[in-house]
Amino acid sequence: MAPPTTPPYLIVPRYLAGPDPDATTTAADVLKAAGWYAEQTPDHTDYTDPGGLRQARHLPDQETDPTGPGQPLMAWEFTASPVPGTPAVWTVWFCRDTPPEIIAAFAAALADDTPAPGPGAGPHYLQPPAPPEQATTPLAAVGWTREVGNGDTAWYGPHKQAVVVATRLPEKGRRGAANWLCAARRATDTTVLWLALASRRTPTHLIAALCRAITDPTPVPRRTPPSPATGALTITHPA
């Protein structure tokens, strides 16, 4: 007889929910459903869209950190290129403890083949970035706090446990595109729970999709609730 199943805990906010080995929808699921090809090696799995212009790489969990103590282990890398086999125009990374719902939402935005959201020609995933303020509209909409200084613009969630930072870089004498960092930390100290990085030419609507995923108020399921040290959570456990 199969063991009885226990309803999962439902966690809010999702950016503090932690990883989930039992996730029902992962980035891999999203990419395969969109028709991307998967090629598995002993070290990683590569995903490529049918046109060969968008790529993703998933690295399995590792017992040790190859980049040195204290460095986050990156589990997903997403890229896009103008021609198959050429260097990527932009790259987005997610560390392995990122809530899978956030990575899956970004993957869905990248894999979406609807027309480009802006006036430029070409596929949406190769559109040049717009001003960073257009990407952070979802953060402003839910009341995150904006702070500006030293060329950076940071948006903080409640209790400053989550942050999205845009670092502007000068480009040919004018204000250029931005590098991005998204992260969450524990309430009791500065321990980083997860982070995501995006290079300066990542299309604005993809960063906006990431911001929407981070602030999505929909509860996410977990079999084990996060530690009390994680922070202010709303946890329900359906009977």
mmCIF file of C-alpha atoms in Angstrom:
data_model
loop_
_atom_site.group_PDB
_atom_site.id
_atom_site.type_symbol
_atom_site.label_atom_id
_atom_site.label_comp_id
_atom_site.label_asym_id
_atom_site.label_seq_id
_atom_site.Cartn_x
_atom_site.Cartn_y
_atom_site.Cartn_z
ATOM 1 C CA MET A 1 0.000 0.000 0.000
ATOM 2 C CA ALA A 2 1.311 3.428 -0.929
ATOM 3 C CA PRO A 3 2.024 5.775 1.978
ATOM 4 C CA PRO A 4 -0.572 8.522 2.500
ATOM 5 C CA THR A 5 0.268 11.812 0.906
ATOM 6 C CA THR A 6 0.515 14.884 3.095
ATOM 7 C CA PRO A 7 -0.766 18.189 1.694
ATOM 8 C CA PRO A 8 2.130 20.613 1.303
ATOM 9 C CA TYR A 9 2.613 23.794 3.231
ATOM 10 C CA LEU A 10 1.719 26.923 1.268
ATOM 11 C CA ILE A 11 4.333 29.663 1.572
ATOM 12 C CA VAL A 12 4.182 33.440 1.035
ATOM 13 C CA PRO A 13 6.277 35.282 -0.085
ATOM 14 C CA ARG A 14 7.684 32.951 -2.675
ATOM 15 C CA TYR A 15 11.117 34.604 -2.679
ATOM 16 C CA LEU A 16 11.599 33.209 0.857
ATOM 17 C CA ALA A 17 10.090 29.785 0.151
ATOM 18 C CA GLY A 18 13.424 28.185 -0.706
ATOM 19 C CA PRO A 19 14.196 25.370 -3.163
ATOM 20 C CA ASP A 20 11.801 22.516 -3.840
ATOM 21 C CA PRO A 21 13.006 19.106 -5.059
ATOM 22 C CA ASP A 22 9.354 18.124 -5.584
ATOM 23 C CA ALA A 23 8.445 21.104 -7.778
ATOM 24 C CA THR A 24 5.633 20.244 -10.168
ATOM 25 C CA THR A 25 6.741 22.779 -12.781
ATOM 26 C CA THR A 26 10.418 23.475 -13.352
ATOM 27 C CA ALA A 27 12.356 25.449 -15.938
ATOM 28 C CA ALA A 28 13.204 22.139 -17.616
ATOM 29 C CA ASP A 29 9.500 21.315 -17.896
ATOM 30 C CA VAL A 30 8.772 24.733 -19.399
ATOM 31 C CA LEU A 31 11.534 24.491 -22.003
ATOM 32 C CA LYS A 32 10.636 20.959 -23.067
ATOM 33 C CA ALA A 33 6.961 21.916 -23.362
ATOM 34 C CA ALA A 34 8.030 24.785 -25.652
ATOM 35 C CA GLY A 35 9.794 22.335 -27.958
ATOM 36 C CA TRP A 36 13.376 22.985 -26.906
ATOM 37 C CA TYR A 37 15.861 20.177 -27.496
ATOM 38 C CA ALA A 38 17.650 18.639 -24.510
ATOM 39 C CA GLU A 39 21.142 17.158 -24.601
ATOM 40 C CA GLN A 40 22.421 15.557 -21.421
ATOM 41 C CA THR A 41 26.072 15.092 -20.457
ATOM 42 C CA PRO A 42 27.573 13.735 -17.244
ATOM 43 C CA ASP A 43 28.053 17.300 -15.980
ATOM 44 C CA HIS A 44 25.022 19.232 -17.210
ATOM 45 C CA THR A 45 21.980 19.329 -19.471
ATOM 46 C CA ASP A 46 21.799 21.778 -22.375
ATOM 47 C CA TYR A 47 18.516 23.044 -23.804
ATOM 48 C CA THR A 48 18.296 24.750 -27.208
ATOM 49 C CA ASP A 49 15.301 26.283 -28.933
ATOM 50 C CA PRO A 50 14.347 24.966 -32.406
ATOM 51 C CA GLY A 51 16.029 27.935 -34.094
ATOM 52 C CA GLY A 52 19.280 27.508 -32.181
ATOM 53 C CA LEU A 53 19.306 31.104 -30.889
ATOM 54 C CA ARG A 54 18.243 30.589 -27.283
ATOM 55 C CA GLN A 55 20.082 28.278 -24.931
ATOM 56 C CA ALA A 56 19.844 27.146 -21.321
ATOM 57 C CA ARG A 57 22.184 25.024 -19.260
ATOM 58 C CA HIS A 58 21.237 23.202 -16.069
ATOM 59 C CA LEU A 59 23.989 22.032 -13.751
ATOM 60 C CA PRO A 60 23.116 19.308 -11.252
ATOM 61 C CA ASP A 61 23.639 19.792 -7.539
ATOM 62 C CA GLN A 62 27.279 19.650 -6.507
ATOM 63 C CA GLU A 63 28.714 18.536 -3.212
ATOM 64 C CA THR A 64 31.449 21.176 -3.209
ATOM 65 C CA ASP A 65 31.731 24.677 -4.619
ATOM 66 C CA PRO A 66 34.260 24.796 -7.490
ATOM 67 C CA THR A 67 34.545 28.597 -7.339
ATOM 68 C CA GLY A 68 35.676 28.768 -3.729
ATOM 69 C CA PRO A 69 34.193 28.957 -0.230
ATOM 70 C CA GLY A 70 31.213 31.235 0.186
ATOM 71 C CA GLN A 71 30.421 31.463 -3.511
ATOM 72 C CA PRO A 72 26.870 30.590 -4.613
ATOM 73 C CA LEU A 73 26.491 27.556 -6.812
ATOM 74 C CA MET A 74 24.904 28.528 -10.121
ATOM 75 C CA ALA A 75 22.380 25.961 -11.310
ATOM 76 C CA TRP A 76 20.866 27.602 -14.404
ATOM 77 C CA GLU A 77 22.328 29.723 -17.188
ATOM 78 C CA PHE A 78 20.204 31.273 -19.954
ATOM 79 C CA THR A 79 21.599 32.957 -23.078
ATOM 80 C CA ALA A 80 20.599 34.206 -26.525
ATOM 81 C CA SER A 81 22.660 34.708 -29.696
ATOM 82 C CA PRO A 82 21.929 36.433 -33.023
ATOM 83 C CA VAL A 83 23.310 33.493 -35.016
ATOM 84 C CA PRO A 84 23.572 29.842 -33.907
ATOM 85 C CA GLY A 85 26.986 29.066 -32.487
ATOM 86 C CA THR A 86 28.038 32.703 -31.970
ATOM 87 C CA PRO A 87 28.781 34.345 -28.603
ATOM 88 C CA ALA A 88 25.794 35.179 -26.440
ATOM 89 C CA VAL A 89 24.451 38.721 -26.423
ATOM 90 C CA TRP A 90 23.325 38.386 -22.828
ATOM 91 C CA THR A 91 23.395 35.868 -19.991
ATOM 92 C CA VAL A 92 21.208 35.309 -16.936
ATOM 93 C CA TRP A 93 22.256 33.042 -14.064
ATOM 94 C CA PHE A 94 20.303 31.576 -11.145
ATOM 95 C CA CYS A 95 21.900 29.914 -8.140
ATOM 96 C CA ARG A 96 20.717 26.457 -7.131
ATOM 97 C CA ASP A 97 18.643 27.537 -4.093
ATOM 98 C CA THR A 98 16.491 29.952 -6.108
ATOM 99 C CA PRO A 99 12.797 29.058 -5.714
ATOM 100 C CA PRO A 100 12.002 26.983 -8.816
ATOM 101 C CA GLU A 101 8.846 28.988 -9.531
ATOM 102 C CA ILE A 102 10.996 32.062 -10.181
ATOM 103 C CA ILE A 103 13.324 30.260 -12.594
ATOM 104 C CA ALA A 104 10.390 28.614 -14.375
ATOM 105 C CA ALA A 105 8.676 31.984 -14.860
ATOM 106 C CA PHE A 106 11.815 33.442 -16.431
ATOM 107 C CA ALA A 107 12.164 30.386 -18.671
ATOM 108 C CA ALA A 108 8.541 30.784 -19.775
ATOM 109 C CA ALA A 109 9.105 34.434 -20.712
ATOM 110 C CA LEU A 110 12.232 33.536 -22.670
ATOM 111 C CA ALA A 111 10.599 30.598 -24.460
ATOM 112 C CA ASP A 112 7.522 32.615 -25.409
ATOM 113 C CA ASP A 113 7.407 32.975 -29.197
ATOM 114 C CA THR A 114 4.771 35.696 -29.423
ATOM 115 C CA PRO A 115 5.753 38.886 -31.297
ATOM 116 C CA ALA A 116 8.250 41.313 -29.810
ATOM 117 C CA PRO A 117 6.761 43.647 -27.179
ATOM 118 C CA GLY A 118 8.484 46.740 -28.603
ATOM 119 C CA PRO A 119 8.814 48.523 -31.948
ATOM 120 C CA GLY A 120 12.183 47.003 -32.828
ATOM 121 C CA ALA A 121 12.616 44.352 -35.480
ATOM 122 C CA GLY A 122 13.774 40.853 -34.658
ATOM 123 C CA PRO A 123 12.864 38.328 -31.973
ATOM 124 C CA HIS A 124 11.912 39.591 -28.550
ATOM 125 C CA TYR A 125 14.864 37.931 -26.862
ATOM 126 C CA LEU A 126 17.321 39.991 -28.922
ATOM 127 C CA GLN A 127 15.686 43.373 -28.341
ATOM 128 C CA PRO A 128 18.026 46.062 -26.959
ATOM 129 C CA PRO A 129 17.360 46.954 -23.339
ATOM 130 C CA ALA A 130 15.223 49.954 -22.463
ATOM 131 C CA PRO A 131 15.818 52.161 -19.396
ATOM 132 C CA PRO A 132 15.908 50.021 -16.226
ATOM 133 C CA GLU A 133 12.890 51.835 -14.790
ATOM 134 C CA GLN A 134 10.699 50.039 -17.295
ATOM 135 C CA ALA A 135 11.802 46.670 -15.926
ATOM 136 C CA THR A 136 11.088 47.509 -12.292
ATOM 137 C CA THR A 137 7.476 48.633 -12.742
ATOM 138 C CA PRO A 138 6.226 45.403 -11.062
ATOM 139 C CA LEU A 139 8.286 46.252 -7.964
ATOM 140 C CA ALA A 140 6.856 49.765 -7.721
ATOM 141 C CA ALA A 141 3.347 48.373 -8.177
ATOM 142 C CA VAL A 142 3.592 46.288 -4.995
ATOM 143 C CA GLY A 143 5.212 48.981 -2.882
ATOM 144 C CA TRP A 144 8.872 47.977 -2.849
ATOM 145 C CA THR A 145 11.166 50.764 -1.631
ATOM 146 C CA ARG A 146 13.452 52.469 -4.155
ATOM 147 C CA GLU A 147 16.915 53.754 -3.188
ATOM 148 C CA VAL A 148 19.378 55.451 -5.530
ATOM 149 C CA GLY A 149 23.104 55.980 -5.032
ATOM 150 C CA ASN A 150 26.511 55.666 -6.696
ATOM 151 C CA GLY A 151 25.029 54.735 -10.054
ATOM 152 C CA ASP A 152 22.915 51.935 -8.570
ATOM 153 C CA THR A 153 19.171 51.762 -8.171
ATOM 154 C CA ALA A 154 17.991 49.257 -5.587
ATOM 155 C CA TRP A 155 14.450 48.103 -4.915
ATOM 156 C CA TYR A 156 13.856 46.513 -1.505
ATOM 157 C CA GLY A 157 11.026 44.234 -0.481
ATOM 158 C CA PRO A 158 9.452 44.156 2.991
ATOM 159 C CA HIS A 159 12.004 44.129 5.845
ATOM 160 C CA LYS A 160 14.726 44.498 3.172
ATOM 161 C CA GLN A 161 14.926 40.732 2.822
ATOM 162 C CA ALA A 162 14.748 40.839 -0.957
ATOM 163 C CA VAL A 163 16.398 43.242 -3.364
ATOM 164 C CA VAL A 164 16.637 43.954 -7.062
ATOM 165 C CA VAL A 165 19.624 46.116 -8.031
ATOM 166 C CA ALA A 166 20.273 47.767 -11.389
ATOM 167 C CA THR A 167 23.828 49.011 -11.871
ATOM 168 C CA ARG A 168 24.022 51.461 -14.742
ATOM 169 C CA LEU A 169 27.167 51.398 -16.855
ATOM 170 C CA PRO A 170 28.264 54.339 -19.025
ATOM 171 C CA GLU A 171 28.134 53.609 -22.736
ATOM 172 C CA LYS A 172 29.782 55.949 -25.256
ATOM 173 C CA GLY A 173 29.342 59.017 -23.129
ATOM 174 C CA ARG A 174 25.697 58.416 -22.200
ATOM 175 C CA ARG A 175 23.708 56.459 -19.679
ATOM 176 C CA GLY A 176 23.824 52.890 -20.802
ATOM 177 C CA ALA A 177 22.158 49.619 -19.973
ATOM 178 C CA ALA A 178 22.313 47.995 -16.550
ATOM 179 C CA ASN A 179 23.649 44.870 -14.965
ATOM 180 C CA TRP A 180 21.140 43.259 -12.627
ATOM 181 C CA LEU A 181 21.248 41.432 -9.315
ATOM 182 C CA CYS A 182 18.247 39.871 -7.575
ATOM 183 C CA ALA A 183 18.660 38.285 -4.160
ATOM 184 C CA ALA A 184 17.009 37.342 -0.880
ATOM 185 C CA ARG A 185 18.535 36.984 2.575
ATOM 186 C CA ARG A 186 17.687 35.502 5.948
ATOM 187 C CA ALA A 187 16.073 37.779 8.521
ATOM 188 C CA THR A 188 18.498 36.962 11.320
ATOM 189 C CA ASP A 189 21.735 37.770 9.490
ATOM 190 C CA THR A 190 23.152 38.604 6.070
ATOM 191 C CA THR A 191 23.178 35.015 4.788
ATOM 192 C CA VAL A 192 22.111 35.035 1.136
ATOM 193 C CA LEU A 193 19.325 32.534 0.458
ATOM 194 C CA TRP A 194 19.582 32.781 -3.327
ATOM 195 C CA LEU A 195 20.585 35.167 -6.066
ATOM 196 C CA ALA A 196 20.201 35.756 -9.775
ATOM 197 C CA LEU A 197 22.427 37.806 -12.079
ATOM 198 C CA ALA A 198 21.699 39.300 -15.493
ATOM 199 C CA SER A 199 24.146 40.939 -17.874
ATOM 200 C CA ARG A 200 23.642 44.425 -19.242
ATOM 201 C CA ARG A 201 22.032 43.543 -22.577
ATOM 202 C CA THR A 202 19.329 41.320 -21.153
ATOM 203 C CA PRO A 203 16.045 42.501 -22.725
ATOM 204 C CA THR A 204 13.974 44.692 -20.450
ATOM 205 C CA HIS A 205 10.785 42.640 -20.684
ATOM 206 C CA LEU A 206 12.662 39.550 -19.466
ATOM 207 C CA ILE A 207 13.870 41.431 -16.385
ATOM 208 C CA ALA A 208 10.305 42.667 -15.869
ATOM 209 C CA ALA A 209 9.085 39.063 -16.048
ATOM 210 C CA LEU A 210 11.651 38.154 -13.398
ATOM 211 C CA CYS A 211 10.448 41.006 -11.173
ATOM 212 C CA ARG A 212 6.846 39.848 -11.574
ATOM 213 C CA ALA A 213 7.840 36.307 -10.659
ATOM 214 C CA ILE A 214 9.642 37.458 -7.511
ATOM 215 C CA THR A 215 6.689 39.537 -6.310
ATOM 216 C CA ASP A 216 3.915 37.141 -7.368
ATOM 217 C CA PRO A 217 1.662 36.835 -4.282
ATOM 218 C CA THR A 218 0.438 33.346 -5.160
ATOM 219 C CA PRO A 219 1.417 30.875 -2.388
ATOM 220 C CA VAL A 220 3.865 28.166 -3.412
ATOM 221 C CA PRO A 221 3.833 24.602 -2.034
ATOM 222 C CA ARG A 222 6.622 23.074 0.026
ATOM 223 C CA ARG A 223 6.740 19.712 1.791
ATOM 224 C CA THR A 224 8.990 21.207 4.473
ATOM 225 C CA PRO A 225 8.494 24.796 5.679
ATOM 226 C CA PRO A 226 11.492 27.132 5.742
ATOM 227 C CA SER A 227 13.434 27.652 8.948
ATOM 228 C CA PRO A 228 12.095 30.303 11.358
ATOM 229 C CA ALA A 229 15.346 32.185 10.761
ATOM 230 C CA THR A 230 14.266 32.750 7.158
ATOM 231 C CA GLY A 231 12.014 35.633 8.083
ATOM 232 C CA ALA A 232 8.437 36.827 8.062
ATOM 233 C CA LEU A 233 6.405 34.165 6.259
ATOM 234 C CA THR A 234 2.749 33.315 5.942
ATOM 235 C CA ILE A 235 2.490 29.526 6.138
ATOM 236 C CA THR A 236 -0.708 27.582 5.796
ATOM 237 C CA HIS A 237 -1.144 23.817 5.878
ATOM 238 C CA PRO A 238 -4.379 22.608 4.274
ATOM 239 C CA ALA A 239 -6.028 19.772 6.134
#
